[in-house]
PDB file of C-alpha atoms in Angstrom:
ATOM      1  CA  MET A   1      83.951-210.435-147.478  1.00 82.00           C
ATOM      2  CA  ASN A   2      81.575-211.062-144.594  1.00 87.00           C
ATOM      3  CA  LEU A   3      79.921-208.992-141.899  1.00 89.00           C
ATOM      4  CA  TYR A   4      80.097-209.600-138.171  1.00 88.00           C
ATOM      5  CA  ILE A   5      76.897-208.326-136.523  1.00 89.00           C
ATOM      6  CA  ARG A   6      76.479-208.007-132.765  1.00 90.00           C
ATOM      7  CA  TYR A   7      73.549-206.855-130.634  1.00 88.00           C
ATOM      8  CA  PHE A   8      74.236-207.445-126.920  1.00 88.00           C
ATOM      9  CA  ASP A   9      74.699-211.257-126.648  1.00 87.00           C
ATOM     10  CA  GLU A  10      73.292-211.978-130.118  1.00 88.00           C
ATOM     11  CA  GLU A  11      76.003-212.207-132.774  1.00 90.00           C
ATOM     12  CA  CYS A  12      76.669-213.848-136.107  1.00 90.00           C
ATOM     13  CA  ILE A  13      78.730-213.782-139.301  1.00 92.00           C
ATOM     14  CA  VAL A  14      76.774-213.179-142.521  1.00 91.00           C
ATOM     15  CA  SER A  15      77.888-213.119-146.138  1.00 90.00           C
ATOM     16  CA  SER A  16      74.974-211.216-147.675  1.00 89.00           C
ATOM     17  CA  VAL A  17      72.546-208.425-146.904  1.00 87.00           C
ATOM     18  CA  GLN A  18      69.658-210.914-146.975  1.00 89.00           C
ATOM     19  CA  GLU A  19      71.310-213.028-144.250  1.00 90.00           C
ATOM     20  CA  ALA A  20      71.815-209.852-142.202  1.00 87.00           C
ATOM     21  CA  PHE A  21      68.143-208.985-142.711  1.00 88.00           C
ATOM     22  CA  ASP A  22      67.077-212.462-141.537  1.00 89.00           C
ATOM     23  CA  PHE A  23      69.313-212.293-138.452  1.00 90.00           C
ATOM     24  CA  LEU A  24      68.224-208.793-137.424  1.00 87.00           C
ATOM     25  CA  SER A  25      64.539-209.539-138.055  1.00 86.00           C
ATOM     26  CA  SER A  26      64.754-212.447-135.605  1.00 88.00           C
ATOM     27  CA  ILE A  27      65.786-210.096-132.773  1.00 86.00           C
ATOM     28  CA  PRO A  28      62.850-208.491-130.928  1.00 84.00           C
ATOM     29  CA  GLY A  29      63.000-204.693-130.773  1.00 81.00           C
ATOM     30  CA  ILE A  30      64.882-204.163-134.035  1.00 83.00           C
ATOM     31  CA  ILE A  31      62.826-202.808-136.925  1.00 81.00           C
ATOM     32  CA  VAL A  32      64.421-203.421-140.313  1.00 83.00           C
ATOM     33  CA  ASP A  33      63.187-201.252-143.194  1.00 84.00           C
ATOM     34  CA  ASP A  34      64.230-200.665-146.822  1.00 85.00           C
ATOM     35  CA  TYR A  35      66.302-197.587-145.942  1.00 86.00           C
ATOM     36  CA  PHE A  36      68.337-199.593-143.444  1.00 84.00           C
ATOM     37  CA  MET A  37      68.820-202.477-145.890  1.00 86.00           C
ATOM     38  CA  ASN A  38      70.034-200.115-148.632  1.00 88.00           C
ATOM     39  CA  ASP A  39      72.423-198.456-146.183  1.00 88.00           C
ATOM     40  CA  LEU A  40      73.779-201.833-145.057  1.00 87.00           C
ATOM     41  CA  LYS A  41      74.208-202.919-148.688  1.00 88.00           C
ATOM     42  CA  GLN A  42      76.149-199.714-149.496  1.00 89.00           C
ATOM     43  CA  TYR A  43      78.344-200.256-146.434  1.00 87.00           C
ATOM     44  CA  MET A  44      79.047-203.850-147.467  1.00 85.00           C
ATOM     45  CA  GLU A  45      80.025-202.817-151.025  1.00 85.00           C
ATOM     46  CA  SER A  46      82.062-199.752-150.012  1.00 84.00           C
ATOM     47  CA  PRO A  47      85.834-199.886-149.439  1.00 80.00           C
ATOM     48  CA  MET A  48      85.396-198.273-145.991  1.00 78.00           C
ATOM     49  CA  PRO A  49      87.112-200.583-143.463  1.00 78.00           C
ATOM     50  CA  TYR A  50      85.689-199.036-140.302  1.00 83.00           C
ATOM     51  CA  PRO A  51      82.990-200.631-138.136  1.00 89.00           C
ATOM     52  CA  LYS A  52      79.538-199.120-138.362  1.00 88.00           C
ATOM     53  CA  ARG A  53      76.904-198.871-135.687  1.00 88.00           C
ATOM     54  CA  TYR A  54      73.172-198.549-136.096  1.00 85.00           C
ATOM     55  CA  LYS A  55      70.867-196.980-133.531  1.00 86.00           C
ATOM     56  CA  VAL A  56      67.990-199.139-132.300  1.00 83.00           C
ATOM     57  CA  ARG A  57      66.703-196.667-129.694  1.00 84.00           C
ATOM     58  CA  PRO A  58      68.353-193.995-127.516  1.00 87.00           C
ATOM     59  CA  ARG A  59      71.728-195.268-126.216  1.00 87.00           C
ATOM     60  CA  VAL A  60      71.163-198.724-127.751  1.00 86.00           C
ATOM     61  CA  TYR A  61      73.066-199.750-130.883  1.00 88.00           C
ATOM     62  CA  PHE A  62      74.162-202.819-132.779  1.00 87.00           C
ATOM     63  CA  ILE A  63      77.513-202.975-134.499  1.00 90.00           C
ATOM     64  CA  VAL A  64      78.571-204.221-137.942  1.00 90.00           C
ATOM     65  CA  ILE A  65      82.217-205.044-138.733  1.00 89.00           C
ATOM     66  CA  LYS A  66      83.667-206.129-142.083  1.00 88.00           C
ATOM     67  CA  THR A  67      85.771-209.269-141.841  1.00 87.00           C
ATOM     68  CA  MET A  68      87.343-212.004-143.926  1.00 85.00           C
ATOM     69  CA  ALA A  69      86.468-214.642-141.295  1.00 85.00           C
ATOM     70  CA  GLN A  70      84.087-217.362-142.475  1.00 87.00           C
ATOM     71  CA  THR A  71      82.826-218.470-139.054  1.00 86.00           C
ATOM     72  CA  LEU A  72      82.088-216.865-135.719  1.00 84.00           C
ATOM     73  CA  ALA A  73      84.799-218.956-134.031  1.00 85.00           C
ATOM     74  CA  GLU A  74      87.361-217.841-136.621  1.00 85.00           C
ATOM     75  CA  PHE A  75      86.376-214.191-136.088  1.00 84.00           C
ATOM     76  CA  LYS A  76      86.687-214.463-132.306  1.00 82.00           C
ATOM     77  CA  GLU A  77      89.995-216.309-132.567  1.00 80.00           C
ATOM     78  CA  ASN A  78      91.596-213.680-134.784  1.00 76.00           C
ATOM     79  CA  GLY A  79      89.599-210.726-133.460  1.00 63.00           C
ATOM     80  CA  ALA A  80      89.827-207.339-135.094  1.00 50.00           C
ATOM     81  CA  ARG A  81      93.281-208.124-136.494  1.00 53.00           C
ATOM     82  CA  GLN A  82      91.596-209.860-139.398  1.00 48.00           C
ATOM     83  CA  ALA A  83      88.958-207.158-139.861  1.00 48.00           C
ATOM     84  CA  MET A  84      88.732-205.848-143.392  1.00 46.00           C
ATOM     85  CA  THR A  85      91.747-203.668-144.147  1.00 50.00           C
ATOM     86  CA  VAL A  86      91.805-201.302-147.066  1.00 51.00           C
ATOM     87  CA  GLU A  87      94.926-199.445-148.102  1.00 55.00           C
ATOM     88  CA  ASN A  88      94.853-195.808-147.165  1.00 64.00           C
ATOM     89  CA  PRO A  89      94.744-193.661-150.347  1.00 66.00           C
ATOM     90  CA  LYS A  90      97.620-191.525-149.024  1.00 67.00           C
ATOM     91  CA  ASP A  91      99.732-194.664-148.613  1.00 73.00           C
ATOM     92  CA  ALA A  92      98.944-195.668-152.204  1.00 77.00           C
ATOM     93  CA  VAL A  93     100.183-192.288-153.467  1.00 78.00           C
ATOM     94  CA  ILE A  94     103.389-192.567-151.428  1.00 80.00           C
ATOM     95  CA  ASN A  95     103.970-196.098-152.715  1.00 82.00           C
ATOM     96  CA  ARG A  96     103.567-194.966-156.330  1.00 83.00           C
ATOM     97  CA  LEU A  97     105.952-192.046-155.788  1.00 86.00           C
ATOM     98  CA  THR A  98     108.679-194.141-154.188  1.00 88.00           C
ATOM     99  CA  GLU A  99     108.401-197.099-156.574  1.00 89.00           C
ATOM    100  CA  GLU A 100     111.798-197.396-158.231  1.00 90.00           C
ATOM    101  CA  GLN A 101     111.756-197.264-162.025  1.00 90.00           C
ATOM    102  CA  ILE A 102     114.942-195.847-163.504  1.00 92.00           C
ATOM    103  CA  GLY A 103     114.540-193.689-166.584  1.00 93.00           C
ATOM    104  CA  TRP A 104     113.234-190.378-167.823  1.00 94.00           C
ATOM    105  CA  TYR A 105     110.225-188.634-166.312  1.00 94.00           C
ATOM    106  CA  GLU A 106     108.271-185.621-167.412  1.00 95.00           C
ATOM    107  CA  GLY A 107     107.335-183.767-164.239  1.00 95.00           C
ATOM    108  CA  GLU A 108     104.967-180.810-164.002  1.00 96.00           C
ATOM    109  CA  ILE A 109     104.596-178.616-160.923  1.00 96.00           C
ATOM    110  CA  LEU A 110     102.062-175.865-160.290  1.00 96.00           C
ATOM    111  CA  PHE A 111     103.546-173.610-157.610  1.00 95.00           C
ATOM    112  CA  LYS A 112     102.905-170.185-156.075  1.00 95.00           C
ATOM    113  CA  ARG A 113     105.596-167.868-157.366  1.00 94.00           C
ATOM    114  CA  VAL A 114     106.339-164.550-155.635  1.00 94.00           C
ATOM    115  CA  ILE A 115     106.197-161.682-158.161  1.00 92.00           C
ATOM    116  CA  ALA A 116     107.049-158.039-157.403  1.00 89.00           C
ATOM    117  CA  ILE A 117     104.305-155.527-158.249  1.00 90.00           C
ATOM    118  CA  PRO A 118     105.940-152.736-160.334  1.00 90.00           C
ATOM    119  CA  GLY A 119     105.906-149.271-158.749  1.00 89.00           C
ATOM    120  CA  THR A 120     105.240-150.554-155.240  1.00 91.00           C
ATOM    121  CA  ASN A 121     107.190-152.404-152.619  1.00 88.00           C
ATOM    122  CA  LYS A 122     104.555-155.139-152.564  1.00 93.00           C
ATOM    123  CA  PHE A 123     104.562-158.691-153.823  1.00 93.00           C
ATOM    124  CA  GLN A 124     101.910-161.123-154.965  1.00 94.00           C
ATOM    125  CA  TYR A 125     101.668-164.879-155.392  1.00 94.00           C
ATOM    126  CA  LYS A 126     101.032-166.075-158.929  1.00 94.00           C
ATOM    127  CA  ASP A 127     100.250-169.645-159.984  1.00 95.00           C
ATOM    128  CA  THR A 128     103.100-170.773-162.211  1.00 95.00           C
ATOM    129  CA  THR A 129     103.447-174.058-164.075  1.00 96.00           C
ATOM    130  CA  PHE A 130     106.900-175.529-164.568  1.00 96.00           C
ATOM    131  CA  LYS A 131     107.471-178.626-166.685  1.00 96.00           C
ATOM    132  CA  ALA A 132     110.762-180.482-167.105  1.00 95.00           C
ATOM    133  CA  ARG A 133     112.176-183.786-168.287  1.00 95.00           C
ATOM    134  CA  VAL A 134     114.333-185.375-165.641  1.00 94.00           C
ATOM    135  CA  LYS A 135     116.385-188.560-165.420  1.00 94.00           C
ATOM    136  CA  ALA A 136     115.534-190.165-162.091  1.00 94.00           C
ATOM    137  CA  HIS A 137     115.163-193.432-160.201  1.00 94.00           C
ATOM    138  CA  SER A 138     111.582-192.749-159.065  1.00 93.00           C
ATOM    139  CA  PRO A 139     108.814-190.144-159.379  1.00 94.00           C
ATOM    140  CA  MET A 140     109.817-188.827-155.939  1.00 94.00           C
ATOM    141  CA  GLU A 141     113.366-188.190-157.148  1.00 95.00           C
ATOM    142  CA  CYS A 142     111.900-186.430-160.216  1.00 95.00           C
ATOM    143  CA  TYR A 143     109.912-184.162-157.870  1.00 96.00           C
ATOM    144  CA  THR A 144     112.948-183.477-155.679  1.00 96.00           C
ATOM    145  CA  ARG A 145     115.161-182.585-158.631  1.00 96.00           C
ATOM    146  CA  ILE A 146     112.570-180.172-160.048  1.00 96.00           C
ATOM    147  CA  ILE A 147     112.100-178.446-156.669  1.00 96.00           C
ATOM    148  CA  ASP A 148     115.876-178.213-156.145  1.00 96.00           C
ATOM    149  CA  HIS A 149     116.266-176.700-159.613  1.00 95.00           C
ATOM    150  CA  LEU A 150     113.556-174.092-158.974  1.00 95.00           C
ATOM    151  CA  ARG A 151     115.007-173.140-155.584  1.00 94.00           C
ATOM    152  CA  ALA A 152     118.457-172.682-157.154  1.00 95.00           C
ATOM    153  CA  ARG A 153     117.210-170.329-159.888  1.00 93.00           C
ATOM    154  CA  ARG A 154     117.789-166.609-159.370  1.00 92.00           C
ATOM    155  CA  ASP A 155     114.485-165.602-160.985  1.00 91.00           C
ATOM    156  CA  VAL A 156     112.452-167.649-158.463  1.00 92.00           C
ATOM    157  CA  ASP A 157     112.013-165.824-155.152  1.00 92.00           C
ATOM    158  CA  PRO A 158     112.859-167.946-152.068  1.00 92.00           C
ATOM    159  CA  ARG A 159     109.418-167.069-150.637  1.00 93.00           C
ATOM    160  CA  SER A 160     107.719-169.001-153.434  1.00 93.00           C
ATOM    161  CA  GLN A 161     105.545-171.866-152.211  1.00 94.00           C
ATOM    162  CA  PHE A 162     106.004-175.344-153.655  1.00 94.00           C
ATOM    163  CA  PRO A 163     103.354-178.070-153.545  1.00 94.00           C
ATOM    164  CA  SER A 164     103.626-181.414-151.826  1.00 92.00           C
ATOM    165  CA  SER A 165     104.665-184.337-153.989  1.00 91.00           C
ATOM    166  CA  LYS A 166     101.504-186.144-152.832  1.00 90.00           C
ATOM    167  CA  GLY A 167      99.152-183.366-153.915  1.00 88.00           C
ATOM    168  CA  ARG A 168      97.391-182.738-157.186  1.00 91.00           C
ATOM    169  CA  ASN A 169      99.758-179.895-158.130  1.00 94.00           C
ATOM    170  CA  PHE A 170     102.522-182.341-159.027  1.00 95.00           C
ATOM    171  CA  ARG A 171     102.029-184.585-162.040  1.00 94.00           C
ATOM    172  CA  TYR A 172     104.465-186.869-163.768  1.00 94.00           C
ATOM    173  CA  ARG A 173     104.658-189.476-166.452  1.00 92.00           C
ATOM    174  CA  TYR A 174     107.283-192.078-167.128  1.00 91.00           C
ATOM    175  CA  LEU A 175     108.930-191.617-170.540  1.00 91.00           C
ATOM    176  CA  GLY A 176     111.120-194.712-170.623  1.00 88.00           C
ATOM    177  CA  LEU A 177     114.851-195.303-170.553  1.00 87.00           C
ATOM    178  CA  LYS A 178     115.549-192.877-173.407  1.00 81.00           C
ATOM    179  CA  PRO A 179     113.887-189.461-173.720  1.00 72.00           C
ATOM    180  CA  GLU A 180     113.809-189.782-177.530  1.00 67.00           C
ATOM    181  CA  ASN A 181     111.083-192.418-177.191  1.00 53.00           C
ATOM    182  CA  ALA A 182     108.726-189.903-175.623  1.00 52.00           C
ATOM    183  CA  GLU A 183     106.276-188.123-177.842  1.00 56.00           C
ATOM    184  CA  MET A 184     106.309-184.349-177.635  1.00 54.00           C
ATOM    185  CA  PRO A 185     102.893-182.806-176.844  1.00 53.00           C
ATOM    186  CA  ALA A 186     101.377-180.784-179.661  1.00 43.00           C
TER     187      ALA A 186
END
């Protein structure tokens, strides 16, 4: 992974923080210190795909863009289309949930269940954990079947709130093609 650095008409592609330091030091008006170098190093090592700009003086910046291009000509030819792309964490979760793997799943949902307060006409939400083993084609189907089951039960109020499948209140694990192979928790 390389960095494209541009300051007005001065631009280059660098592959290390030291090369960036050398390039920026050669430009009059830009002061490069240890804080800046550490920040640039962290940016280069981070998965963040977005461009970063650094302030030189009021209303004057230089820009740094992550890229896979090896040369300046290659970067300009392909432009920002070839800029470093990192998969969005939300997309990764969706991909894992929709990945088809037929078999048994153990799904666990933490949802807000509506409970009547005895002696009053009031209700309260109570965190309730529900765990079930489900035969499904994917984790998303496991989630859907559990939610459908809970909504169909008479002892679960329709006002109960169910979590998103992408959130941390839904967990699952793949048990295999036969539920007998799964170990029961102690």
